[in-house]
């Protein structure tokens, strides 16, 4: 559409579908899709990101690497200036380095680092593009699982035969509205998180759906240290549990149900295996410690009468037990998800409409909707010839311990010796834990190559930085497997500076390395987008669903898939446990797993159990660090994305990330609202601005993740982060030997008033750029991208 010299271009993002308003190649406004009932506030930050001063203007090489070669000055990463070079020189350097490392050390010495939130577009998806490129080159060391729900992905196949329930295969909203009488939310339904979706959505309807469920008469109970983990309109009863103690509270509820005879013995016998062993643990027959309401109350700091009363209410209603992904990003994170299933089994309502268990409601926009019955469009990556991989959150262990052994889900594996890190999409200096340890590990590879639109901390700690386009600077196809729309993402503006599409960069590299035709299959950008759409259209037709041809889709900007609902998690299994068994060894829900027992892990026993975290408010360490850090997802950005945007910046205090604490905890430390504080523990320290909030329970400090890492002394281990990155404080160890997920939410800290001069925030400005002579680079004569 063109009006008065302004164009409106259809596009999409993690924050939803929108129309970009453009004049003279300048993005002037972003308009949400007209059918979106709850547009994401984050859309307003998109123009700020597009033309941010933090954009990478040209291919850049760290001066120490350029002058001294791979590995010689790796301790200067993060501190050295960069030298801008031509695209030809940059690509020649990358191709030569890939060739050298493969020849000297093999393909497993190349780590293909990426993460799935790089783009809502399914073709220009950096993780997929990188995987396709490196697999075509002979392979690399890759990653399995994700930071969001790695522990759950490991444990659920042992319990219910699939990780699907934690990845969004849950009972649908319409069924909950009709049937659920009581919803007990462990971790809440954080609707701020439901504003985002990896492949984009047209309708953000989590608030709308929850309002309808509440209006239908459903009662809600929130179990969380943060009262605003559930929206106010739910009128939820708040149980302000100690962080990391949800498993103990669930055990107390199950114990009450059993000793009062309110459990469903028939369900436990017919649909589950291991009930006898789990009951013996629950009643204290195996360890002499009954998991009673009184026992749970001492751990979770929730009154025992409240636990007993809740258990009775759960037995009297059709009850849904839900848990957010955040619960399993902690020490022994496998346990709360296993225990949620066990508690639902004790009630006997699994597979009934509106009852049982469900994970991740509110954690992403599409959770609660049915997956459409054909694959979402995706660029094929091909097989990885090396078969070398690590659990996603064990990056630093790999870098620091080449050849070291570790356990993972029943396997004994060894870490590869990584000589080259190739990162495209994602920012480990946001999503990884214990950033000082990451800085130490990041010095070990000989070369780090990064594709980035912006000078993120990851780019600043690289050796070669290749400027990549944003989604607005290219064409793409947006899709989420549970959204009813396929979205045409038309290019909105020309690439800024010398930015190039990741795909085009890999095409030129593949040409230098001898496999261009294999990589491209003879298709350009629109050729691939058409191909991916046509494959999806054919798959849809196989399910009796008609989608328009590509030209119609591209012209109209979207294609709609018919709505479907009525899903009941494990409903088929409940109706016919013999004919529709689960994919577990027993074919039933495993409350005790012989497979896990055979692993012999002391940090993941063969049944759900309370295992004390290394750091929690009941630990001895709490005398030194008496506040439990809750580093949850932010409201003002997606992970670290759009931190430079107006929405995120408006939330800052003196330019620092805000943290929240209870007014009484602040008063004990002489801290007032709006003060800047130093948050610290033995791993590191950061500055943050304080907001006093009684919605945070006593003994808890809430500091969202995603503030760009901005150390006072770049590249120096232990440097104070002046911007408020929570991962300067979090612990970097696996949830258990089974899941090896991140344990970010098991961290204790202390807070003190910061009284010195406030250091400037520099992370949204480019790092020092110099010419080969060492003088500042001249941007007046920029080379055009080929």
mmCIF file of C-alpha atoms in Angstrom, residues 651-654 656-663 665-667 669 671-679 687-693 701-703 751-754:
data_model
loop_
_atom_site.group_PDB
_atom_site.id
_atom_site.type_symbol
_atom_site.label_atom_id
_atom_site.label_comp_id
_atom_site.label_asym_id
_atom_site.label_seq_id
_atom_site.Cartn_x
_atom_site.Cartn_y
_atom_site.Cartn_z
ATOM 1 C CA UNK A 651 12.656 0.947 31.992
ATOM 2 C CA UNK A 652 16.267 1.662 33.013
ATOM 3 C CA UNK A 653 17.296 3.508 36.147
ATOM 4 C CA UNK A 654 20.276 5.810 35.584
ATOM 5 C CA UNK A 656 21.010 0.466 34.438
ATOM 6 C CA UNK A 657 18.739 -2.557 34.338
ATOM 7 C CA UNK A 658 16.084 -2.344 37.077
ATOM 8 C CA UNK A 659 15.953 -4.923 39.851
ATOM 9 C CA UNK A 660 13.043 -5.407 42.227
ATOM 10 C CA UNK A 661 13.127 -6.208 45.917
ATOM 11 C CA UNK A 662 10.737 -6.184 48.835
ATOM 12 C CA UNK A 663 10.628 -2.821 50.659
ATOM 13 C CA UNK A 665 14.679 -6.094 52.464
ATOM 14 C CA UNK A 666 15.683 -2.718 51.013
ATOM 15 C CA UNK A 667 15.093 -0.884 54.299
ATOM 16 C CA UNK A 669 20.173 -2.217 53.716
ATOM 17 C CA UNK A 671 18.302 1.305 49.994
ATOM 18 C CA UNK A 672 15.535 3.431 48.511
ATOM 19 C CA UNK A 673 13.501 3.303 45.329
ATOM 20 C CA UNK A 674 15.567 4.543 42.373
ATOM 21 C CA UNK A 675 18.945 3.926 44.033
ATOM 22 C CA UNK A 676 21.734 2.247 42.100
ATOM 23 C CA UNK A 677 23.096 -0.825 43.855
ATOM 24 C CA UNK A 678 25.942 -3.276 43.457
ATOM 25 C CA UNK A 679 24.618 -6.825 43.223
ATOM 26 C CA UNK A 687 25.183 -2.456 38.918
ATOM 27 C CA UNK A 688 21.395 -2.202 38.805
ATOM 28 C CA UNK A 689 18.713 0.315 39.681
ATOM 29 C CA UNK A 690 16.243 -0.546 42.440
ATOM 30 C CA UNK A 691 12.469 -0.675 42.313
ATOM 31 C CA UNK A 692 10.745 -1.452 45.606
ATOM 32 C CA UNK A 693 7.841 -3.848 45.139
ATOM 33 C CA UNK A 701 15.890 -10.141 44.262
ATOM 34 C CA UNK A 702 14.373 -10.086 40.771
ATOM 35 C CA UNK A 703 16.721 -8.973 37.985
ATOM 36 C CA UNK A 751 23.016 -6.076 47.457
ATOM 37 C CA UNK A 752 24.638 -2.890 48.666
ATOM 38 C CA UNK A 753 24.150 0.779 47.868
ATOM 39 C CA UNK A 754 26.557 1.991 45.180
#
